[in-house]
Amino acid sequence: MGKPTGFIEFDRRDRRYQPAADRVVHYNEFVIPMGDREVSEQGARCMDCGIPFCHQGCPVNNIIPDWNDLVYQGDWQAAIEVLHSTNNFPEFTGRICPAPCEAACTLNLNDTPVAIKTIECAIVDKAWQEGWIKPLVPERRTGKRVAVVGSGPAGLATAQQLARAGHQVHLFEKADRIGGLLRYGIPDFKLSKSLIDRRMAQMRTEGVEFHTNAHIGVDIPVERLREEYDAVVLAGGSEKPRDLEVPGRELSGIHFAMDFLTRNSKRVQGSYVPEDEFISAHGKHVVVIGGGDTGSDCIGTSNRHGAKSVTQIEILDKPPEKEDKGLTWPDWPNRLRTSSSQEEGCERLWNVASKAFVGDENGRVKGLRFELVRWERTDGGRWQMQPVPDSVGELKADLVLLAMGFVHPVHEGMIAELRENAGLEIDPRGNIKGATDGPAAYHTSVDGVFCAGDMRRGQSLVVWAIREGRQCARAVDEWLMGRSDLAR
């Protein structure tokens, strides 16, 4: 630790945003980076704890104190080496990760955690700028062929690690561009797609071959992959959205959030989306149902469309403004968080249960009928929802976006084919069954078929997908070669 008193000498500082009025008129990233000296001072705040809880808070187990100190010492090139040793894509996590590492930071006991996410992003951005990040081409090839299905963060991490181990890797993506959720699900103003393209160039040199418009189980039988490749990795997402089966659901103007976000992102990135397929919030009263990140992305996109109003509703209680550190630290706390999109303008309502959609004479939605609820514990200790008497109301709604999360991967197509022809097992939640530890880690019930990411664990964070991709790659390498030098 280069600065034992750094956490006393330097206050916590973090990146700032462009003013909301400036950023809602474009789809570019709007975070204002900090200078090298400011980032170095923030690195000096790391206490190098005897037990670095940030390691456990980070799903990829980033060696955070080490690269914090290296940034303080000015050795940025060594810092990117340490950072890359656990995380293939820190430019992604440095932008869109909720930073559970900061919640676990010892200084978070005083609400002043080290700005870990900002330091991480600064390291990788500087490394790209200085030309320190280069393809890691293996010295020898194994002759083994691996097919990876899905090009989100889990698939990308799996493919890159396996290519670096010397295997011939083919990455299959059903969409027209590589990236999965990163490409079309996360708006460009949160993650510039040039970052994906840059990594793709690196991975091509390392030996990964990309195949787009290749929908396995629909356009290409999964059995063909099993016949032509030594191993197959299933790394698709959890894409089956949770629906809201209430009266009026059939009205036009009610859409799943990902349909809204994907079509907008395609247009922003220059792809043609027919007018009758595009979902516009311009001049509309928008209601977003669901209080998570996807709902927040719908808010930011709706504001950029020029929505007349945006209301976000959540069925759960409003979280507390501040958590009880003694009960929650170092775990991820339930507390009120306000995203950059919410700051740009929306009304947030809690304890709201949707009862019915109201339509006009043309079959279009014009309102949402709701009822307030409260949550009470039963005698058995479980939380149970109770309606609040005389609390029925109605919200104006020309456009309703369902952002209530995802239940499991889409079963039709690839999974159904594997279940019928090869006996693929799924767990009680509808995800592909597979362990994360032991000799069968990331193996499915089908010999030679592996699974990682949301398709195995369910809806989760990008950083968890990267972790699973790396660990799955090691499992595949061990299975193919009898041993592996890949890091987990």
Coordinates of C-alpha atoms in Angstrom, one line a residue:
M1 CA 0.0 0.0 0.0
G2 CA 1.7 3.1 -1.2
K3 CA -0.3 5.7 0.8
P4 CA -1.4 4.4 4.2
T5 CA -3.1 7.7 5.0
G6 CA -4.7 8.2 1.6
F7 CA -8.2 7.5 2.8
I8 CA -7.8 10.2 5.3
E9 CA -6.2 12.8 3.1
F10 CA -8.4 12.5 0.0
D11 CA -12.1 12.7 -0.2
R12 CA -14.1 10.3 -2.4
R13 CA -14.6 11.7 -5.8
D14 CA -16.3 10.2 -8.8
R15 CA -17.1 10.8 -12.5
R16 CA -19.7 13.4 -13.3
Y17 CA -22.4 13.4 -16.0
Q18 CA -23.2 16.0 -18.7
P19 CA -26.2 18.1 -17.6
A20 CA -29.5 16.2 -18.3
A21 CA -30.7 18.9 -20.7
D22 CA -27.6 18.4 -22.8
R23 CA -27.5 14.6 -22.8
V24 CA -31.1 13.8 -23.6
V25 CA -30.7 15.1 -27.1
H26 CA -28.2 12.4 -28.1
Y27 CA -27.3 8.7 -27.7
N28 CA -23.6 9.1 -27.0
E29 CA -22.0 8.2 -23.7
F30 CA -22.3 11.2 -21.3
V31 CA -20.0 10.3 -18.4
I32 CA -17.2 12.8 -18.0
P33 CA -13.9 11.0 -17.2
M34 CA -11.6 12.1 -14.5
G35 CA -8.0 13.1 -15.1
D36 CA -5.1 10.8 -14.3
R37 CA -4.1 12.7 -11.2
E38 CA -7.6 12.6 -9.8
V39 CA -7.8 8.9 -10.5
S40 CA -4.4 8.3 -8.9
E41 CA -5.6 10.1 -5.7
Q42 CA -8.7 7.9 -5.6
G43 CA -6.5 4.8 -5.9
A44 CA -4.5 6.1 -2.9
R45 CA -7.7 5.9 -0.8
C46 CA -7.6 2.1 -0.9
M47 CA -6.8 0.9 2.6
D48 CA -5.4 -2.5 1.5
C49 CA -7.6 -4.2 4.1
G50 CA -6.4 -7.3 5.8
I51 CA -9.5 -9.0 4.4
P52 CA -10.3 -7.3 1.1
F53 CA -14.1 -7.6 1.1
C54 CA -14.1 -6.0 -2.3
H55 CA -12.7 -9.3 -3.8
Q56 CA -15.7 -11.2 -2.5
G57 CA -18.1 -8.4 -3.6
C58 CA -16.8 -8.6 -7.2
P59 CA -18.1 -11.6 -9.1
V60 CA -14.9 -11.9 -11.2
N61 CA -12.8 -11.6 -8.0
N62 CA -10.9 -8.6 -9.4
I63 CA -7.6 -8.0 -7.5
I64 CA -8.7 -4.5 -6.6
P65 CA -6.2 -3.3 -4.0
D66 CA -3.3 -4.2 -6.3
W67 CA -4.4 -2.2 -9.3
N68 CA -5.6 0.6 -7.0
D69 CA -2.0 0.9 -5.7
L70 CA -0.5 0.6 -9.1
V71 CA -2.6 3.5 -10.3
Y72 CA -1.5 5.5 -7.3
Q73 CA 2.1 4.7 -8.1
G74 CA 1.6 5.7 -11.7
D75 CA 2.3 2.2 -13.2
W76 CA -0.9 2.1 -15.3
Q77 CA 0.6 -0.6 -17.7
A78 CA 1.0 -3.0 -14.8
A79 CA -2.4 -2.1 -13.6
I80 CA -4.1 -3.2 -16.8
E81 CA -2.2 -6.5 -16.6
V82 CA -3.6 -7.2 -13.1
L83 CA -7.0 -6.1 -14.2
H84 CA -7.1 -8.3 -17.3
S85 CA -5.9 -11.3 -15.2
T86 CA -9.5 -11.6 -13.9
N87 CA -11.7 -9.7 -16.3
N88 CA -11.7 -9.9 -20.1
F89 CA -13.8 -6.8 -20.6
P90 CA -13.3 -4.2 -17.9
E91 CA -14.4 -1.5 -20.3
F92 CA -17.9 -3.1 -20.2
T93 CA -18.0 -3.5 -16.4
G94 CA -16.4 -0.1 -15.8
R95 CA -19.4 1.4 -17.5
I96 CA -22.5 -0.7 -16.7
C97 CA -21.7 -2.8 -13.6
P98 CA -23.6 -1.7 -10.4
A99 CA -20.3 -2.1 -8.5
P100 CA -21.0 -4.5 -5.7
C101 CA -17.3 -4.2 -5.0
E102 CA -17.9 -0.7 -3.7
A103 CA -20.8 -1.8 -1.5
A104 CA -18.3 -4.3 0.0
C105 CA -15.5 -1.7 0.5
T106 CA -14.5 -1.2 4.1
L107 CA -14.8 2.6 3.6
N108 CA -18.5 2.1 2.6
L109 CA -19.1 1.8 6.3
N110 CA -18.8 5.6 6.3
D111 CA -20.5 5.9 2.9
T112 CA -17.2 6.8 1.2
P113 CA -16.1 3.7 -0.7
V114 CA -13.1 3.8 -3.0
A115 CA -14.3 4.7 -6.5
I116 CA -13.4 1.3 -7.8
K117 CA -15.6 1.3 -10.9
T118 CA -14.2 4.6 -12.0
I119 CA -10.6 3.5 -11.5
E120 CA -11.2 0.3 -13.4
C121 CA -12.7 2.2 -16.3
A122 CA -9.8 4.7 -16.3
I123 CA -7.2 1.9 -16.4
V124 CA -8.7 0.1 -19.4
D125 CA -9.5 3.3 -21.4
K126 CA -5.9 4.5 -20.9
A127 CA -4.6 1.1 -21.9
W128 CA -6.5 1.2 -25.2
Q129 CA -5.4 4.7 -25.8
E130 CA -1.7 3.9 -25.2
G131 CA -1.8 0.8 -27.3
W132 CA -1.0 -1.6 -24.4
I133 CA -3.9 -4.0 -25.2
K134 CA -2.9 -6.4 -27.9
P135 CA -4.2 -9.8 -29.2
L136 CA -2.9 -12.7 -27.2
V137 CA -2.3 -15.2 -30.0
P138 CA -1.6 -18.8 -28.8
E139 CA 1.8 -20.2 -29.6
R140 CA 0.4 -23.5 -30.7
R141 CA -3.0 -24.8 -31.8
T142 CA -4.7 -27.9 -30.2
G143 CA -6.7 -28.9 -33.3
K144 CA -9.9 -29.0 -31.2
R145 CA -13.0 -27.2 -32.5
V146 CA -15.4 -25.5 -30.1
A147 CA -18.8 -23.9 -31.0
V148 CA -20.1 -21.2 -28.7
V149 CA -23.7 -20.2 -29.1
G150 CA -24.5 -16.6 -28.0
S151 CA -22.3 -13.6 -28.3
G152 CA -23.2 -11.8 -25.1
P153 CA -20.7 -11.3 -22.3
A154 CA -20.7 -14.9 -21.3
G155 CA -20.2 -16.1 -24.9
L156 CA -17.5 -13.5 -25.6
A157 CA -15.5 -14.4 -22.5
T158 CA -15.8 -18.1 -23.2
A159 CA -14.7 -17.7 -26.8
Q160 CA -11.8 -15.5 -26.0
Q161 CA -10.4 -17.7 -23.3
L162 CA -10.7 -20.9 -25.4
A163 CA -9.1 -19.2 -28.4
R164 CA -6.2 -18.2 -26.2
A165 CA -5.9 -21.8 -25.1
G166 CA -5.3 -22.7 -28.7
H167 CA -8.7 -24.1 -29.7
Q168 CA -10.5 -23.2 -32.9
V169 CA -13.5 -21.3 -31.7
H170 CA -16.6 -20.4 -33.7
L171 CA -19.0 -18.0 -32.1
F172 CA -22.7 -18.1 -33.4
E173 CA -25.1 -15.2 -32.9
K174 CA -28.7 -15.2 -34.1
A175 CA -28.8 -11.4 -34.5
D176 CA -27.2 -9.4 -37.3
R177 CA -24.4 -8.1 -35.1
I178 CA -22.2 -9.5 -32.3
G179 CA -22.8 -8.5 -28.7
G180 CA -26.0 -10.0 -27.5
L181 CA -27.5 -7.9 -24.7
L182 CA -24.5 -5.6 -24.9
R183 CA -25.2 -4.7 -28.5
Y184 CA -28.9 -4.1 -28.6
G185 CA -30.3 -4.5 -25.1
I186 CA -28.1 -1.8 -23.4
P187 CA -28.6 1.7 -24.9
D188 CA -25.7 3.3 -26.6
F189 CA -25.7 6.2 -24.2
K190 CA -24.6 3.8 -21.5
L191 CA -22.2 1.7 -23.6
S192 CA -20.7 2.8 -26.9
K193 CA -20.8 -0.1 -29.3
S194 CA -17.4 0.8 -30.6
L195 CA -16.1 -0.9 -27.5
I196 CA -17.6 -4.2 -28.7
D197 CA -16.2 -3.8 -32.2
R198 CA -12.7 -3.1 -30.8
R199 CA -12.8 -6.3 -28.7
M200 CA -14.1 -8.2 -31.8
A201 CA -11.0 -7.1 -33.8
Q202 CA -8.8 -8.4 -31.0
M203 CA -10.6 -11.7 -30.8
R204 CA -10.5 -12.2 -34.6
T205 CA -6.7 -12.0 -34.5
E206 CA -6.7 -14.4 -31.5
G207 CA -8.6 -16.9 -33.7
V208 CA -12.3 -16.5 -33.0
E209 CA -14.5 -16.8 -36.0
F210 CA -17.8 -14.9 -35.8
H211 CA -21.1 -16.0 -37.4
T212 CA -24.1 -13.7 -37.4
N213 CA -27.7 -14.3 -38.5
A214 CA -27.0 -17.9 -37.3
H215 CA -30.0 -18.9 -35.1
I216 CA -29.1 -22.3 -33.7
G217 CA -32.1 -24.5 -33.3
V218 CA -34.0 -22.5 -35.9
D219 CA -31.8 -21.9 -39.0
I220 CA -29.1 -24.4 -38.0
P221 CA -29.8 -27.6 -36.1
V222 CA -27.9 -27.9 -32.9
E223 CA -27.1 -31.5 -33.8
R224 CA -25.0 -30.2 -36.6
L225 CA -22.8 -28.4 -34.1
R226 CA -22.5 -31.5 -32.0
E227 CA -21.4 -33.5 -35.0
E228 CA -18.9 -30.9 -36.4
Y229 CA -17.3 -29.6 -33.1
D230 CA -15.5 -31.3 -30.3
A231 CA -17.5 -29.3 -27.7
V232 CA -20.5 -26.9 -27.7
V233 CA -21.0 -24.1 -25.2
L234 CA -24.5 -22.7 -24.7
A235 CA -24.1 -19.1 -23.7
G236 CA -27.4 -17.5 -24.7
G237 CA -29.3 -15.2 -22.5
S238 CA -32.4 -15.4 -20.3
E239 CA -34.7 -13.9 -22.9
K240 CA -38.2 -15.1 -22.0
P241 CA -39.8 -11.9 -20.6
R242 CA -42.1 -12.0 -17.6
D243 CA -45.6 -11.1 -18.9
L244 CA -48.5 -9.3 -17.2
E245 CA -51.7 -11.2 -17.7
V246 CA -54.4 -8.7 -16.8
P247 CA -57.5 -7.6 -18.7
G248 CA -56.6 -5.5 -21.8
R249 CA -53.2 -7.0 -22.3
E250 CA -54.1 -7.5 -26.0
L251 CA -54.4 -3.8 -26.7
S252 CA -51.9 -2.2 -29.0
G253 CA -49.3 0.1 -27.5
I254 CA -48.3 -2.5 -24.9
H255 CA -44.8 -3.9 -25.5
F256 CA -42.1 -5.8 -23.8
A257 CA -39.2 -3.5 -22.8
M258 CA -36.6 -5.4 -24.8
D259 CA -38.6 -5.0 -28.0
F260 CA -38.7 -1.3 -27.4
L261 CA -35.0 -1.0 -26.6
T262 CA -33.7 -3.3 -29.3
R263 CA -35.5 -1.6 -32.2
N264 CA -34.3 1.8 -30.9
S265 CA -30.7 0.6 -30.6
K266 CA -30.8 -0.8 -34.1
R267 CA -31.8 2.5 -35.5
V268 CA -29.2 4.4 -33.5
Q269 CA -26.6 2.0 -34.8
G270 CA -27.7 2.5 -38.4
S271 CA -29.7 -0.6 -39.0
Y272 CA -33.0 -0.3 -40.9
V273 CA -36.1 -0.7 -38.8
P274 CA -39.4 -0.3 -40.7
E275 CA -41.6 2.4 -39.4
D276 CA -44.4 0.0 -38.6
E277 CA -42.1 -2.0 -36.4
F278 CA -40.4 0.9 -34.6
I279 CA -41.8 1.7 -31.2
S280 CA -41.8 5.5 -30.6
A281 CA -42.4 7.3 -27.3
H282 CA -42.6 10.7 -29.0
G283 CA -45.4 12.8 -27.6
K284 CA -46.8 9.9 -25.5
H285 CA -47.6 9.3 -21.9
V286 CA -45.3 6.4 -21.1
V287 CA -45.8 4.0 -18.3
V288 CA -42.9 1.7 -17.5
I289 CA -43.8 -1.3 -15.3
G290 CA -40.8 -2.6 -13.4
G291 CA -38.2 -0.7 -11.3
G292 CA -35.0 -2.4 -12.4
D293 CA -32.2 -1.5 -14.9
T294 CA -34.2 -2.4 -17.9
G295 CA -37.0 -0.1 -16.8
S296 CA -34.5 2.6 -16.3
D297 CA -33.2 2.1 -19.8
C298 CA -36.7 2.5 -21.1
I299 CA -37.0 5.8 -19.2
G300 CA -33.8 7.2 -20.7
T301 CA -34.8 6.1 -24.2
S302 CA -38.3 7.5 -23.9
N303 CA -36.9 10.9 -22.8
R304 CA -34.7 10.9 -25.8
H305 CA -37.7 10.2 -28.0
G306 CA -39.5 13.2 -26.6
A307 CA -42.1 11.5 -24.4
K308 CA -44.8 13.8 -23.0
S309 CA -44.5 12.1 -19.6
V310 CA -42.8 9.0 -18.1
T311 CA -44.0 7.2 -15.1
Q312 CA -42.3 4.1 -13.6
I313 CA -44.2 1.9 -11.3
E314 CA -43.0 -0.8 -8.9
I315 CA -45.1 -3.3 -7.0
L316 CA -42.7 -3.5 -4.1
D317 CA -42.2 -1.1 -1.2
K318 CA -40.0 2.0 -1.7
P319 CA -36.5 1.1 -0.4
P320 CA -35.0 3.0 2.4
E321 CA -32.9 6.0 1.6
K322 CA -30.0 4.5 3.6
E323 CA -29.3 1.0 4.6
D324 CA -28.3 -0.2 8.1
K325 CA -24.6 -1.0 7.6
G326 CA -24.5 -3.2 10.7
L327 CA -27.0 -5.5 9.0
T328 CA -26.0 -5.4 5.4
W329 CA -22.3 -4.6 4.9
P330 CA -20.4 -6.1 3.1
D331 CA -23.3 -7.5 1.1
W332 CA -25.3 -5.7 -1.6
P333 CA -27.9 -3.6 0.3
N334 CA -31.5 -2.9 -0.5
R335 CA -31.7 0.9 -0.6
L336 CA -33.1 3.6 -2.9
R337 CA -31.0 4.1 -6.0
T338 CA -31.6 6.8 -8.6
S339 CA -30.2 6.1 -12.1
S340 CA -29.0 8.7 -14.5
S341 CA -32.1 8.0 -16.7
Q342 CA -34.4 8.6 -13.7
E343 CA -32.5 11.8 -13.0
E344 CA -33.4 13.0 -16.5
G345 CA -37.1 13.0 -15.7
C346 CA -39.8 10.6 -14.6
E347 CA -42.3 10.0 -11.8
R348 CA -41.6 7.0 -9.7
L349 CA -44.4 5.2 -7.9
W350 CA -44.2 2.3 -5.4
N351 CA -46.7 -0.2 -4.0
V352 CA -48.6 -0.1 -7.3
A353 CA -50.3 -3.3 -8.6
S354 CA -51.5 -3.2 -12.2
K355 CA -55.1 -4.4 -12.5
A356 CA -56.2 -3.8 -16.1
F357 CA -55.3 -1.9 -19.2
V358 CA -57.9 0.6 -20.5
G359 CA -58.4 1.0 -24.3
D360 CA -60.0 3.4 -26.7
E361 CA -62.4 2.7 -29.5
N362 CA -59.6 1.8 -31.8
G363 CA -58.1 -0.9 -29.6
R364 CA -55.2 1.2 -28.4
V365 CA -54.2 1.5 -24.8
K366 CA -55.1 4.8 -23.2
G367 CA -54.7 4.1 -19.5
L368 CA -53.6 1.7 -16.7
R369 CA -56.0 0.9 -13.9
F370 CA -54.1 0.2 -10.7
E371 CA -54.5 -0.6 -7.0
L372 CA -52.2 0.3 -4.2
V373 CA -50.8 -2.6 -2.1
R374 CA -48.9 -3.1 1.1
W375 CA -46.7 -5.9 2.2
E376 CA -47.2 -7.7 5.5
R377 CA -45.5 -10.7 7.1
T378 CA -47.6 -13.8 7.6
D379 CA -47.4 -15.9 10.8
G380 CA -44.9 -18.0 9.0
G381 CA -42.6 -15.0 8.3
R382 CA -43.3 -14.7 4.6
W383 CA -44.2 -11.4 2.9
Q384 CA -47.7 -11.3 1.5
M385 CA -49.2 -8.6 -0.6
Q386 CA -52.5 -7.0 0.6
P387 CA -54.6 -4.5 -1.3
V388 CA -55.2 -1.1 0.2
P389 CA -58.9 -0.4 0.5
D390 CA -60.4 2.3 -1.8
S391 CA -57.1 2.8 -3.6
V392 CA -58.0 2.0 -7.2
G393 CA -56.8 4.7 -9.6
E394 CA -55.9 5.2 -13.3
L395 CA -52.8 6.4 -15.0
K396 CA -52.7 7.9 -18.5
A397 CA -50.8 5.6 -20.8
D398 CA -50.4 5.8 -24.6
L399 CA -47.4 3.5 -24.4
V400 CA -46.8 0.8 -21.8
L401 CA -43.4 -1.0 -21.5
L402 CA -43.2 -4.2 -19.5
A403 CA -39.9 -4.3 -17.8
M404 CA -40.5 -7.0 -15.1
G405 CA -37.5 -9.1 -15.8
F406 CA -37.0 -12.5 -17.5
V407 CA -38.1 -15.9 -16.3
H408 CA -35.7 -18.2 -18.2
P409 CA -34.1 -18.8 -21.6
V410 CA -36.4 -19.3 -24.6
H411 CA -37.1 -23.0 -24.8
E412 CA -38.4 -23.2 -28.4
G413 CA -35.7 -24.1 -30.9
M414 CA -32.3 -25.1 -29.5
I415 CA -33.2 -26.1 -26.0
A416 CA -36.3 -28.0 -27.1
E417 CA -34.2 -29.8 -29.7
L418 CA -31.6 -30.8 -27.2
R419 CA -34.2 -31.9 -24.7
E420 CA -36.0 -34.1 -27.2
N421 CA -32.9 -35.6 -29.0
A422 CA -30.3 -35.7 -26.3
G423 CA -32.1 -35.5 -22.9
L424 CA -30.9 -32.0 -21.9
E425 CA -32.0 -31.3 -18.3
I426 CA -33.4 -28.1 -17.1
D427 CA -33.8 -27.0 -13.5
P428 CA -37.1 -26.1 -11.7
R429 CA -36.7 -22.4 -12.8
G430 CA -36.5 -23.3 -16.5
N431 CA -32.8 -22.7 -16.9
I432 CA -30.3 -25.3 -18.2
K433 CA -29.2 -27.5 -15.4
G434 CA -25.5 -27.3 -14.6
A435 CA -23.2 -26.9 -11.5
T436 CA -20.5 -24.4 -11.0
D437 CA -18.1 -26.5 -8.9
G438 CA -16.7 -30.0 -8.9
P439 CA -15.6 -32.2 -11.9
A440 CA -18.9 -31.5 -13.7
A441 CA -18.7 -27.7 -13.4
Y442 CA -20.5 -26.1 -16.4
H443 CA -21.3 -29.4 -17.9
T444 CA -24.9 -30.0 -19.0
S445 CA -26.5 -33.5 -18.9
V446 CA -25.5 -33.9 -22.5
D447 CA -21.9 -35.1 -23.1
G448 CA -19.7 -32.5 -24.7
V449 CA -22.3 -29.7 -24.2
F450 CA -21.6 -27.0 -21.7
C451 CA -23.5 -23.9 -20.5
A452 CA -22.6 -20.6 -18.9
G453 CA -24.2 -17.2 -18.2
D454 CA -27.9 -16.3 -17.9
M455 CA -29.0 -19.4 -19.7
R456 CA -27.6 -21.4 -16.8
R457 CA -27.9 -19.1 -13.8
G458 CA -30.9 -17.0 -14.8
Q459 CA -31.2 -13.3 -15.3
S460 CA -28.1 -11.6 -13.8
L461 CA -25.4 -9.0 -14.2
V462 CA -22.9 -8.6 -17.1
V463 CA -20.1 -9.2 -14.6
W464 CA -21.5 -12.5 -13.5
A465 CA -21.8 -13.5 -17.2
I466 CA -18.1 -12.8 -17.7
R467 CA -17.2 -14.8 -14.6
E468 CA -19.2 -17.8 -15.8
G469 CA -17.7 -17.5 -19.3
R470 CA -14.2 -17.6 -18.0
Q471 CA -14.9 -20.5 -15.7
C472 CA -16.8 -22.4 -18.4
A473 CA -13.8 -22.0 -20.7
R474 CA -11.5 -23.6 -18.2
A475 CA -14.0 -26.5 -17.8
V476 CA -14.2 -27.1 -21.5
D477 CA -10.4 -26.9 -21.8
E478 CA -9.9 -29.5 -19.1
W479 CA -12.5 -31.7 -20.7
L480 CA -10.8 -31.5 -24.1
M481 CA -7.2 -31.7 -23.0
G482 CA -7.2 -33.4 -19.6
R483 CA -5.8 -30.3 -17.9
S484 CA -6.0 -26.5 -18.2
D485 CA -3.8 -23.5 -17.6
L486 CA -6.6 -21.1 -18.0
A487 CA -7.5 -18.9 -15.0
R488 CA -10.9 -19.2 -13.6

